Coordinates of C-alpha atoms in Angstrom, one line a residue:
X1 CA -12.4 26.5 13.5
X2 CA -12.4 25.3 17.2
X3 CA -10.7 21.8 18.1
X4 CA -12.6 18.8 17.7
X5 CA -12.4 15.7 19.5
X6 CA -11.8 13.3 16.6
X7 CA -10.9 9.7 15.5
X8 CA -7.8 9.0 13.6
X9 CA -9.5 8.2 10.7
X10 CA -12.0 11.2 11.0
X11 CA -8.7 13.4 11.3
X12 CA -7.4 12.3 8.1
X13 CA -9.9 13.0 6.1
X14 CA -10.3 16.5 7.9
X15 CA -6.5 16.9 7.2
X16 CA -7.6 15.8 3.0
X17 CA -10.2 18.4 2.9
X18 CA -8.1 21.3 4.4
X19 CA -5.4 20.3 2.2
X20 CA -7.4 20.7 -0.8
X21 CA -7.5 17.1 -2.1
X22 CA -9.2 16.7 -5.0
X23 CA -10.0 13.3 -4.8
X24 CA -10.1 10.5 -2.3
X25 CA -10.3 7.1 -3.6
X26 CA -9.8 3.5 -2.2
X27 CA -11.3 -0.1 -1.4
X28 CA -13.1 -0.2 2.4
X29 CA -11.3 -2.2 4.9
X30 CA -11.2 -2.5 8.4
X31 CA -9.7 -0.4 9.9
X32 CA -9.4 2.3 7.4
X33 CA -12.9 2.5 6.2
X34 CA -14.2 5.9 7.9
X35 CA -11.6 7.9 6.2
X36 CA -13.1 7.9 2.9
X37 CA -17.2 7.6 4.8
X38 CA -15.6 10.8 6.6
X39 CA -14.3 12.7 3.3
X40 CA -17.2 12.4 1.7
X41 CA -19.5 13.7 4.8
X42 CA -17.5 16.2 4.9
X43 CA -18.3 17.8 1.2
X44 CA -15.0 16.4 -0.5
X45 CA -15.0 14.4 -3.3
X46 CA -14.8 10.6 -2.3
X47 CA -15.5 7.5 -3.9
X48 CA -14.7 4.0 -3.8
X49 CA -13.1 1.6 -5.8
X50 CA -13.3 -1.8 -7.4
X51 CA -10.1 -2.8 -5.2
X52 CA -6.7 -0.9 -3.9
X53 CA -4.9 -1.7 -7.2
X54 CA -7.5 0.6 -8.9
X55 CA -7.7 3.0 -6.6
X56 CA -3.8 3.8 -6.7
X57 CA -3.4 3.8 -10.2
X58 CA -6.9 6.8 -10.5
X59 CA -5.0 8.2 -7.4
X60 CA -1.4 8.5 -9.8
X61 CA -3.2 10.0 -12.3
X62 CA -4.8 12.4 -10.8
X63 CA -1.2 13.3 -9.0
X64 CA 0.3 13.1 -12.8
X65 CA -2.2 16.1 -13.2
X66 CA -1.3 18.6 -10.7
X67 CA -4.2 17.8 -8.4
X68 CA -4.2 16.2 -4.8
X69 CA -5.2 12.7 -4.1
X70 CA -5.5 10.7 -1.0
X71 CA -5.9 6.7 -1.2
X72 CA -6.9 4.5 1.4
X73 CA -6.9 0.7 2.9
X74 CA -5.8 -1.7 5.1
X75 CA -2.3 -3.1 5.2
X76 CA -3.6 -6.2 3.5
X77 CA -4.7 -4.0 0.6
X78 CA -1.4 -2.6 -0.2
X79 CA -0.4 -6.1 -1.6
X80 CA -3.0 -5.9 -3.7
X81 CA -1.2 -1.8 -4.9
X82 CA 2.2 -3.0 -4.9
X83 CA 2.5 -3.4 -8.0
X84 CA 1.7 0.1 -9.4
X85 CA 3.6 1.3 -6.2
X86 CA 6.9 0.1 -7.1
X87 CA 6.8 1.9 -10.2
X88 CA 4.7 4.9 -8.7
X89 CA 8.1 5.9 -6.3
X90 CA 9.9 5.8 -9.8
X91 CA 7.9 7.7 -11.9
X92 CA 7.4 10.2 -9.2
X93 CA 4.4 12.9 -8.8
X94 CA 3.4 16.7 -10.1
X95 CA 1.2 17.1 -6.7
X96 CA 0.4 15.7 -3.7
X97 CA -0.3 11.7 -3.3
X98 CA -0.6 10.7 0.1
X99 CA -1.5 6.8 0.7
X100 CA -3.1 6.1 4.2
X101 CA -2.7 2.5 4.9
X102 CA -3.5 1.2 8.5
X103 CA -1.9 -1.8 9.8
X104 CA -4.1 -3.9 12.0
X105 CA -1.5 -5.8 14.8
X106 CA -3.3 -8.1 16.8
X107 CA -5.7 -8.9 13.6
X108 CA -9.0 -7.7 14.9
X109 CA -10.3 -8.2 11.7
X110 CA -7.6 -9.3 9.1
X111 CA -6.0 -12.6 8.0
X112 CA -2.1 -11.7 8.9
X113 CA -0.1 -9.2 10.8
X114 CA 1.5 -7.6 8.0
X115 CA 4.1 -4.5 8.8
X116 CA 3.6 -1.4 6.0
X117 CA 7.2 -0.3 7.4
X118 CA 8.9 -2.9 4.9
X119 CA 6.7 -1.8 1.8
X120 CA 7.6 1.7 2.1
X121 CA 11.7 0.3 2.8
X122 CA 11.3 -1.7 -0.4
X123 CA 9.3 0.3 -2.9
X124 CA 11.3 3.7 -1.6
X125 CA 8.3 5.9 -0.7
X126 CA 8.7 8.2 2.5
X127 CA 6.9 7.6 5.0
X128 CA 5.8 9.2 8.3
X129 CA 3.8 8.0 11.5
X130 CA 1.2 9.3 13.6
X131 CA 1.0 8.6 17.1
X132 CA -2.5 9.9 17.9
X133 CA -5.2 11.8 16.2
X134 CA -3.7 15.9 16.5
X135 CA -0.8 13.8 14.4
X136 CA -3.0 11.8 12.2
X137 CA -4.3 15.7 11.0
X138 CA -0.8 17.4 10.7
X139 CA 0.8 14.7 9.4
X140 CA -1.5 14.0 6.3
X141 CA -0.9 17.5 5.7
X142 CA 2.5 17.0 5.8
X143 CA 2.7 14.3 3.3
X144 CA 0.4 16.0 1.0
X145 CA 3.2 19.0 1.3
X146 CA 6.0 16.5 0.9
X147 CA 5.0 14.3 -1.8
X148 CA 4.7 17.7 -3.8
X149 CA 7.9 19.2 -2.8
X150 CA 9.9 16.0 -3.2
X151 CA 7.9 14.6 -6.0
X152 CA 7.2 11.0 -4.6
X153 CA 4.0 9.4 -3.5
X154 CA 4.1 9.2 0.7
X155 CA 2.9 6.6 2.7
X156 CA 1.1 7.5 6.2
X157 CA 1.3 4.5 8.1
X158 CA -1.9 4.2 10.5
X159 CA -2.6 1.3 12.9
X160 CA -5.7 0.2 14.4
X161 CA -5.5 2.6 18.2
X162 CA -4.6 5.3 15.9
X163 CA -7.5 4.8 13.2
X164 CA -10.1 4.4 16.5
X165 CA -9.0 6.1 18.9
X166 CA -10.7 9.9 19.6
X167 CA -8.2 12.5 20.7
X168 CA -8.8 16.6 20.7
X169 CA -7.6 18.1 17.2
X170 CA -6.6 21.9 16.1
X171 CA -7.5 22.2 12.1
X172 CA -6.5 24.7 9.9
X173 CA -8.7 27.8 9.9
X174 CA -8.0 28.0 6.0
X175 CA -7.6 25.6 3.2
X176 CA -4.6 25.2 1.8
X177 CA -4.3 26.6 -1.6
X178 CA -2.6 24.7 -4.8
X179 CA -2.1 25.2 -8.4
X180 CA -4.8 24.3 -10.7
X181 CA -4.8 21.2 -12.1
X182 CA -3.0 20.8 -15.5
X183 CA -1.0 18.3 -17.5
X184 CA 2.5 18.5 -18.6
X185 CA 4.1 16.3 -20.8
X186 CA 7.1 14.0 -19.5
X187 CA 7.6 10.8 -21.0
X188 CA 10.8 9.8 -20.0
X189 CA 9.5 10.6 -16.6
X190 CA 6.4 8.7 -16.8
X191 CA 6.5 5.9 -19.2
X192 CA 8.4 3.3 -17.2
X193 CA 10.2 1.3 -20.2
X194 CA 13.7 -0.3 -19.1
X195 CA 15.5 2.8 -21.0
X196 CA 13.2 5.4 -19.0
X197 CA 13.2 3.2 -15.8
X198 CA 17.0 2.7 -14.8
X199 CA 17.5 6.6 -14.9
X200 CA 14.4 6.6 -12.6
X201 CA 15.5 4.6 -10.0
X202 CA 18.3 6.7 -9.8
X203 CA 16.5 9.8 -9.2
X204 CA 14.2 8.2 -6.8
X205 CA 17.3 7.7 -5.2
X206 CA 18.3 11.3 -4.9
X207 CA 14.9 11.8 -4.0
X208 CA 14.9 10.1 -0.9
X209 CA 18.1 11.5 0.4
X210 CA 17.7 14.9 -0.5
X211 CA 14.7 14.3 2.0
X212 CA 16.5 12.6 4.8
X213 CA 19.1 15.4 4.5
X214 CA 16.4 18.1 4.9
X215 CA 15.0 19.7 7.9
X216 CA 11.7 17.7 8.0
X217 CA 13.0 14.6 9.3
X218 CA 13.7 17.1 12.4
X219 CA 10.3 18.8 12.1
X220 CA 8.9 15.5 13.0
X221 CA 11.1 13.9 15.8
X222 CA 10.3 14.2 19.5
X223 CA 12.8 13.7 22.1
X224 CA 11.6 14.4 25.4
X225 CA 12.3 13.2 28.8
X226 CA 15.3 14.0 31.7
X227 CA 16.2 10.3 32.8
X228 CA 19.0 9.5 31.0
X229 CA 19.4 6.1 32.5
X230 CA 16.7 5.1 30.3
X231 CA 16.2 6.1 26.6
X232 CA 13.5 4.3 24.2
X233 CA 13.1 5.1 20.9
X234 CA 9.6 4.6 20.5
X235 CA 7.4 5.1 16.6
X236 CA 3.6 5.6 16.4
X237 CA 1.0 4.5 19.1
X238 CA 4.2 3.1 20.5
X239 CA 5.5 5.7 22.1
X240 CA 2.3 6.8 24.0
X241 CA 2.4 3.1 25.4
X242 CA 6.0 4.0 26.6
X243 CA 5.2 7.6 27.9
X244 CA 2.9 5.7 30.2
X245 CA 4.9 2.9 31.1
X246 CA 7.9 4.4 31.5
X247 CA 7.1 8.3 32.1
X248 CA 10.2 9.6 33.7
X249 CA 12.5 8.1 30.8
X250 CA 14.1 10.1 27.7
X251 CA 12.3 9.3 25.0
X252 CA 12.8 9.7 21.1
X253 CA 9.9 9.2 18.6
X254 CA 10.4 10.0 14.6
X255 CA 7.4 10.8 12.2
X256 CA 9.5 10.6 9.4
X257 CA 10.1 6.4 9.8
X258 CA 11.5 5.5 6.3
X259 CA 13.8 7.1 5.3
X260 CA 14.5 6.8 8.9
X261 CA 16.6 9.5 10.9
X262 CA 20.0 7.3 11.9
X263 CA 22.3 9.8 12.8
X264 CA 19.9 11.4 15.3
X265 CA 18.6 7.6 16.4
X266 CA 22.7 7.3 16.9
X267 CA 23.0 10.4 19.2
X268 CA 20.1 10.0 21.0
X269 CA 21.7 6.6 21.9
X270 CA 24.7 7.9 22.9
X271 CA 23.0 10.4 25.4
X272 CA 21.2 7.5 27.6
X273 CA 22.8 4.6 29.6
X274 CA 20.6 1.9 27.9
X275 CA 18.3 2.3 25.2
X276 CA 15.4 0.3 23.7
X277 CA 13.8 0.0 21.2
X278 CA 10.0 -0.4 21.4
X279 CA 7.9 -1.0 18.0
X280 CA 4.5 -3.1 17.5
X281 CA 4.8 -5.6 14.3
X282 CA 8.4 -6.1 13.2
X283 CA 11.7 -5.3 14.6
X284 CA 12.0 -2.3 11.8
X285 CA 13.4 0.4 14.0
X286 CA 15.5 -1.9 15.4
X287 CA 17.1 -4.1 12.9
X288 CA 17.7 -0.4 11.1
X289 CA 19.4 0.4 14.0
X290 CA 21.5 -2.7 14.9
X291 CA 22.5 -2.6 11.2
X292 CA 23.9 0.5 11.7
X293 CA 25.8 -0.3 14.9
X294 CA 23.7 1.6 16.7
X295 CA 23.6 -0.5 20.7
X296 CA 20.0 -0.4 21.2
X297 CA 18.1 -3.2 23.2
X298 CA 15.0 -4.5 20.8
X299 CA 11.5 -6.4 22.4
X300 CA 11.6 -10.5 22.8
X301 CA 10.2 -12.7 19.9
X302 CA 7.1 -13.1 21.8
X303 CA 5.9 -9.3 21.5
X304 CA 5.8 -9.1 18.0
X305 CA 2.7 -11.0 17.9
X306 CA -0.6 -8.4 18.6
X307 CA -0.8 -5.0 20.0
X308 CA 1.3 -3.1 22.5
X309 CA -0.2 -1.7 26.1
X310 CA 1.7 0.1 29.1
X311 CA 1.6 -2.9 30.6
X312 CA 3.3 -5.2 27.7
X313 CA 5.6 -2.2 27.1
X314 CA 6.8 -2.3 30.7
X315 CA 7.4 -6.5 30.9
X316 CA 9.7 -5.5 27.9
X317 CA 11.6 -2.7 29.6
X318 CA 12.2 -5.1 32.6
X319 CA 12.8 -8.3 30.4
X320 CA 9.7 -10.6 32.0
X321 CA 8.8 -13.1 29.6
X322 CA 6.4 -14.8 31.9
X323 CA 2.9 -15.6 30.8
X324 CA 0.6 -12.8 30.3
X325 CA -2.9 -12.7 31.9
X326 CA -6.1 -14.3 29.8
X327 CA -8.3 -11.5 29.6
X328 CA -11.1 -11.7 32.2
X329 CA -13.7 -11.8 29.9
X330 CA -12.9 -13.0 26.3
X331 CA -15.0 -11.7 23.7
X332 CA -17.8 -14.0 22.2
X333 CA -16.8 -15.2 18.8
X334 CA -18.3 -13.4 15.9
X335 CA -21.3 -15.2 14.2
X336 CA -23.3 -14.8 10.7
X337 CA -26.8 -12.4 11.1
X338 CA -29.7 -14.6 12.6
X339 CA -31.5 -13.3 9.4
X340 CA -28.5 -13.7 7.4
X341 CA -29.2 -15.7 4.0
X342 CA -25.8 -16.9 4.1
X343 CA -26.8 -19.4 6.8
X344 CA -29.0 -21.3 4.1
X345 CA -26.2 -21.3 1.8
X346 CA -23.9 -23.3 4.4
X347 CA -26.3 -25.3 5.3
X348 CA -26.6 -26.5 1.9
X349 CA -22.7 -26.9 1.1
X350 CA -22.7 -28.7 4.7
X351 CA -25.4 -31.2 4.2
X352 CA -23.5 -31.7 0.8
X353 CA -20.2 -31.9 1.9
X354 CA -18.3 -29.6 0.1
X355 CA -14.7 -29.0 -0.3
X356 CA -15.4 -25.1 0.0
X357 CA -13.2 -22.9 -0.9
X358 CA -14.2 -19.8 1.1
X359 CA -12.8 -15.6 0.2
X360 CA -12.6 -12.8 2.5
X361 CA -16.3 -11.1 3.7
X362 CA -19.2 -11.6 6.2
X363 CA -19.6 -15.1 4.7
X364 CA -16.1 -16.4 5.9
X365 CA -17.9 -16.9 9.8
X366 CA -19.4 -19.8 7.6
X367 CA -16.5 -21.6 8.8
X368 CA -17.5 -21.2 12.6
X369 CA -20.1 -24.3 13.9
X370 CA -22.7 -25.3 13.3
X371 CA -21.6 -24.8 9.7
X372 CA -18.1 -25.4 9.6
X373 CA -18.5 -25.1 5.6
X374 CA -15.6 -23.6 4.7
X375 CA -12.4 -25.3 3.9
X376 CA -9.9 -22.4 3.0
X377 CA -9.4 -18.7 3.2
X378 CA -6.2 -16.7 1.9
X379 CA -7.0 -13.5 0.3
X380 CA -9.5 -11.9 -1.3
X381 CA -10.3 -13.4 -4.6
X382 CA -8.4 -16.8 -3.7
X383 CA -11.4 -19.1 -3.9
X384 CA -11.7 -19.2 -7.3
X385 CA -7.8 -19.7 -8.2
X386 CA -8.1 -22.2 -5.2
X387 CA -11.0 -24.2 -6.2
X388 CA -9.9 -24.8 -9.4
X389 CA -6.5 -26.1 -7.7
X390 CA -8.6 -28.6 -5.7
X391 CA -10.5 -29.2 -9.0
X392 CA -7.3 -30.0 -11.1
X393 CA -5.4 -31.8 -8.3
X394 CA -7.8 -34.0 -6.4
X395 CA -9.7 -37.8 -8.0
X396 CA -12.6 -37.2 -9.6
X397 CA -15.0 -37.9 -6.9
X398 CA -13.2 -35.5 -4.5
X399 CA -13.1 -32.8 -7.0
X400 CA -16.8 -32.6 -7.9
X401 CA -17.0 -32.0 -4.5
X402 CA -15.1 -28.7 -4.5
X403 CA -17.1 -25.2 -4.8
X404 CA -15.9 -21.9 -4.1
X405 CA -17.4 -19.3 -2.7
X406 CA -16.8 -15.2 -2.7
X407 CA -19.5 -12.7 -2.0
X408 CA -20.3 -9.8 -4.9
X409 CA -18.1 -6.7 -3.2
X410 CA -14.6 -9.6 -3.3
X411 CA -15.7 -10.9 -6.9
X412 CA -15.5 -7.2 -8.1
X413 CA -12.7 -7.1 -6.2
X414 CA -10.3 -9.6 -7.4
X415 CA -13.3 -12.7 -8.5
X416 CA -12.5 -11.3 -11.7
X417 CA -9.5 -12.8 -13.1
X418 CA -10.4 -16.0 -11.4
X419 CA -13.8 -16.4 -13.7
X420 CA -11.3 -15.4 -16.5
X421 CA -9.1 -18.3 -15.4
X422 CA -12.2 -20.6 -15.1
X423 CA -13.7 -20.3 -18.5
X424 CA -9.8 -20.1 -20.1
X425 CA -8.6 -23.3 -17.9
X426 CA -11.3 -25.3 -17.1
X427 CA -11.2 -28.8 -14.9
X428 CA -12.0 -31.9 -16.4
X429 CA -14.6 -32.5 -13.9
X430 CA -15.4 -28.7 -14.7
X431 CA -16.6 -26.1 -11.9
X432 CA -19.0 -24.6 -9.5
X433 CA -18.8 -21.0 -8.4
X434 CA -21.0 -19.4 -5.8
X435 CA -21.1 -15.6 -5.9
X436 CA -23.3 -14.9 -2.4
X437 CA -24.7 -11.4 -3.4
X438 CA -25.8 -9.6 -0.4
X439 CA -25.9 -6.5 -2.5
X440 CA -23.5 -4.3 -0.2
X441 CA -19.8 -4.9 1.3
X442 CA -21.1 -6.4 4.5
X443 CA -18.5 -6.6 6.5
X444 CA -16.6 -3.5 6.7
X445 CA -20.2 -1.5 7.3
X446 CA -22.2 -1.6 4.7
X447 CA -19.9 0.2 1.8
X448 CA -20.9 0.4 -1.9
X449 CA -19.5 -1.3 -4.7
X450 CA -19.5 -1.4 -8.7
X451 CA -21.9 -4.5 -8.4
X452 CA -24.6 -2.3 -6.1
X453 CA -25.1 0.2 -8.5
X454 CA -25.2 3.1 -6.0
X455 CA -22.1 5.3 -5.0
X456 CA -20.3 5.7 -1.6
X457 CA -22.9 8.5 -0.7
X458 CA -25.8 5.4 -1.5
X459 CA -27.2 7.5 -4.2
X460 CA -27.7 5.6 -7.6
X461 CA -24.6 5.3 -9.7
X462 CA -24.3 5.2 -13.6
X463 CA -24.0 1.6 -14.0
X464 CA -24.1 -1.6 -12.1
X465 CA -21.8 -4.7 -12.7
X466 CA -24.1 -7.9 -14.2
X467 CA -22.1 -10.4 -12.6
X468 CA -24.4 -13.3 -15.2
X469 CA -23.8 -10.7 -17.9
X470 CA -19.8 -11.2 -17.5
X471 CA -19.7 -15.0 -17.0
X472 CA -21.7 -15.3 -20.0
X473 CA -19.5 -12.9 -22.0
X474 CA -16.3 -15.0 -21.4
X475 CA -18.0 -18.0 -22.2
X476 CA -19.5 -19.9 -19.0
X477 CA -23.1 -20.8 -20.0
X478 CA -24.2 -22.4 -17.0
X479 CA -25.0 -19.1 -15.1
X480 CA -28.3 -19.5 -12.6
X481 CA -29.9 -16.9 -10.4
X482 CA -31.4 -17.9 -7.1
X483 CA -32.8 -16.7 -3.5
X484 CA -31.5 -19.1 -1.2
X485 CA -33.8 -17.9 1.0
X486 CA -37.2 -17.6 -0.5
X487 CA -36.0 -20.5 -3.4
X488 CA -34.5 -22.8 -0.9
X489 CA -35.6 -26.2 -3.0
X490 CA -34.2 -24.2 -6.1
X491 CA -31.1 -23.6 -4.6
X492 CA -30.0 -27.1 -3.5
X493 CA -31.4 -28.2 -7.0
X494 CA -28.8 -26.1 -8.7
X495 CA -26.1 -27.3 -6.5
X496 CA -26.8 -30.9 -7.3
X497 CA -27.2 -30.7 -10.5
X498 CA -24.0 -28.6 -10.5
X499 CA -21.8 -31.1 -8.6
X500 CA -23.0 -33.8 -10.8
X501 CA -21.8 -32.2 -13.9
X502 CA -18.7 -32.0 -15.9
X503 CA -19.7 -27.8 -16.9
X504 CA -18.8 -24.9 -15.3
X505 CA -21.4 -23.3 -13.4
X506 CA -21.6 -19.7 -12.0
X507 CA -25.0 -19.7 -9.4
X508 CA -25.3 -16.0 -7.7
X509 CA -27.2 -16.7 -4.7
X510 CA -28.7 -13.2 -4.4
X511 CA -30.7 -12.0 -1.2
X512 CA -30.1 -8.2 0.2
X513 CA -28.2 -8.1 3.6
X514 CA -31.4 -6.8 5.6
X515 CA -28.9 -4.8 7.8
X516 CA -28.4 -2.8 4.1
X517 CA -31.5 -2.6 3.4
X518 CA -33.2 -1.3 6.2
X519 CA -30.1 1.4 6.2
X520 CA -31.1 1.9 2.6
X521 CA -34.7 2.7 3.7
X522 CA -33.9 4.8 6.4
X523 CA -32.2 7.1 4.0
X524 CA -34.4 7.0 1.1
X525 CA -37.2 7.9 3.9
X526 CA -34.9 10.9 5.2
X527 CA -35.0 12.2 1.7
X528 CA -38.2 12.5 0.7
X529 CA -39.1 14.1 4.4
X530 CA -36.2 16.9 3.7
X531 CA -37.3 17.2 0.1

């Protein structure tokens, strides 16, 4: 196949299908979205689901039988995995399980700043780190080849430059061939009890430094560079930033970051007069280093907040902590859809005054003016746990004040266990939840979800979630449906009559994003003209 110029993102999932993956699975979320989209233009099998959780745990499984599996998101989703991958490391893998999570410094579109580095430290997985798209490709096929030979699931740790960014590519001319799939029984290795789990940890153990005394830790590290007055050891889209600021100086930059390579991070030291460290997000490399007395320089406080440039990388290598340029032309602040039927929703909490407690989505710019209808954001799924905080906490005529608000793709999500906790602990001045149903994850581009009813290729799906149908089931029997568009006078109705009472009330405000559905008649027109 002849090079192509591709995105990080689009790489990856060109890596998945050369390495025979069998099946790519994972919760959309800037910047990580277009793997998956990718995958499953490409003829593999993709899919998405509910939330990240999910998607690792079907990702494990399909690992536990011999088969591939890649599993995307963002770095805020792998808070929402942790939990099976802390006991995923332990229990190991038959096959390839390669978990692409891309950091987003700088938070172009996330709530924190969050550093994968530590997860993969503290749950134990390996690690490695592209710096541009030919490495994005290789190295997904290296983890897939990794996690199999080593038996652990392997984190690929993307940032945003990396996941965007279009560089020229060599693929494979062949797919990579693997066993069929097939299960084999091992329940001491599998079943994570206490008696099963302690001897588990110890192999993960072993695990990791039978890696880090391999040869692929030296597969993967670049030293470059003839100035040996200046060394930096540089990880990721970092060290491009440092090849241009700094091109004449020796240079040493490790795809395999955890477990990271000390002894060769200690001689390169040794080789230079003065080395640096130069990392976006924490000071991983360096603390690592430092702790291991290894005399490297690391970046000033200030430069752990947003991305690295040449030009940020170079104030660090000369120690300038003066003020840093405005851009000339700051971006204009993002804003709801002029035919968005979110804006008649906010205008109706505003006019109310509503405590809101807002989620993660398209709908959180309801806290930009003119609205300014939105009182909280955390994580997705925190408005209902929230809400019923505010509800429990606050006097009674400040509590029937409170609502909260998640759209359907962050209810699926994690909305879930916070109607569960709704029905099972209810406020004495009971409840109002808003599910905002746009019919489509908005604000990641337009993905599928369970509560659409139509896969990640937009076709029509088995089933589709009944978000009333739920509520009802555990017990909430105020549940309303309303266009708070075409049913405006309906809408505030229900909300009034909702603040005034002591019930819990579920009201979907359901309208179809028109951006989705005028994507959704595109297609449907392309295929009845090809069929």
């Amino acid at each position: 196949m002849p090079d192509q110029f591709l995105t990080g993102n689009e790489a990856v999932a060109q890596a998945a299908l050369d390495g025979a993956v069998s099946l790519g699975t994972g919760y959309p979320g800037t910047p990580s979205t277009e793997i998956l989209e990718r995958l499953d233009h490409l003829g593999g099998r993709a899919q998405w689901a509910p939330n990240e959780k999910v998607a690792l745990e079907v990702g494990l499984g399909v690992a536990y039988g011999n088969a591939r599996a890649l599993v995307t998101m963002k770095h805020v989703g792998l808070n929402v995995a942790a939990d099976a991958l802390f006991s995923a490391t332990y229990t190991g893998v038959a096959e390839g399980l390669v978990i692409a999570v891309a950091d987003d410094p700088g938070m172009h579109s996330s709530q924190n700043e969050q550093d994968t580095r530590r997860y993969a430290e503290a749950s134990g997985a390996p690690m490695l780190e592209p710096g541009d798209s030919q490495e994005a490709y290789d190295y997904t096929l290296k983890a897939l080849e990794l996690s199999a030979r080593f038996q652990l699931p392997v984190i690929l740790r993307l940032t945003t430059r990396i996941c965007h960014s279009k560089g020229r590519v060599r693929t494979r001319t062949e797919r990579a061939q693997v066993p069929a799939p097939r299960y084999e029984r091992d329940i001491p290795g599998r079943v994570m009890i206490p008696g099963y789990a302690r001897p588990a940890h110890v192999r993960l153990r072993e695990r990791l430094a039978n890696l880090a005394r391999s040869e692929v830790s030296a597969e993967l590290l670049v030293e470059e560079g003839e100035d040996t007055s200046l060394g930096i050891i540089a990880d990721g889209v970092a060290a491009a930033h440092a090849r241009e600021a700094a091109p004449g100086a020796r240079l040493l930059k490790p795809g395999l970051t955890h477990p990271l390579p000390i002894e060769a991070m200690r001689a390169f030291a040794a080789k230079v007069d003065r080395c640096v460290v130069i990392e976006e997000g924490d000071p991983y490399l360096y603390t690592a280093a430092r702790a291991a007395d290894i005399p490297v320089a690391g970046k000033p406080e200030r430069f752990r907040f947003g991305e690295l440039n040449a030009d940020r990388v170079r104030r660090i290598l000369a120690g300038d902590e003066s003020p840093e340029p405005e851009p000339e032309e700051p971006g204009k602040p993002p804003r709801l859809c002029a035919d968005c039927s979110h804006r008649q929703v906010f205008q109706t909490l505003s006019r109310h005054e509503c405590i809101v407690a807002g989620d993660i989505g398209c709908y959180t710019l309801g806290v930009m003016p003119p609205f300014e209808a939105m009182d909280t954001c955390v994580c997705m799924g925190a408005s209902v746990g929230v809400g019923l905080g505010l509800r429990h906490a606050l006097p009674a005529d400040q509590a029937r004040r409170v609502v909260s608000v998640i759209g359907d793709s962050t209810f699926v999500h994690t909305g879930l266990p916070g109607l569960a906790e709704m029905a099972y602990n209810p406020p004495a001045t009971g409840h109002v939840l808003l599910i905002l149903d746009n019919d489509t994850t908005a604000m990641t581009g337009l993905q599928e979800h369970p509560g659409t009813g139509r896969q990640i290729d937009h076709h029509p799906a088995t089933s589709k979630l009944n978000y009333e149908a739920v509520a009802l089931a555990m017990g909430i029997t105020r549940v309303h449906t309303v266009d708070p568009v075409e049913a405006q006078d309906e809408f505030e109705r229900l909300l009034t009559d909702a603040l005034a009472s002591d019930e819990l009330t579920l009201i979907v405000a359901r309208r179809p994003c028109p951006l989705a559905s005028r994507r959704l008649a595109a297609l449907q027109a392309e295929q009845e003209s090809s069929s």
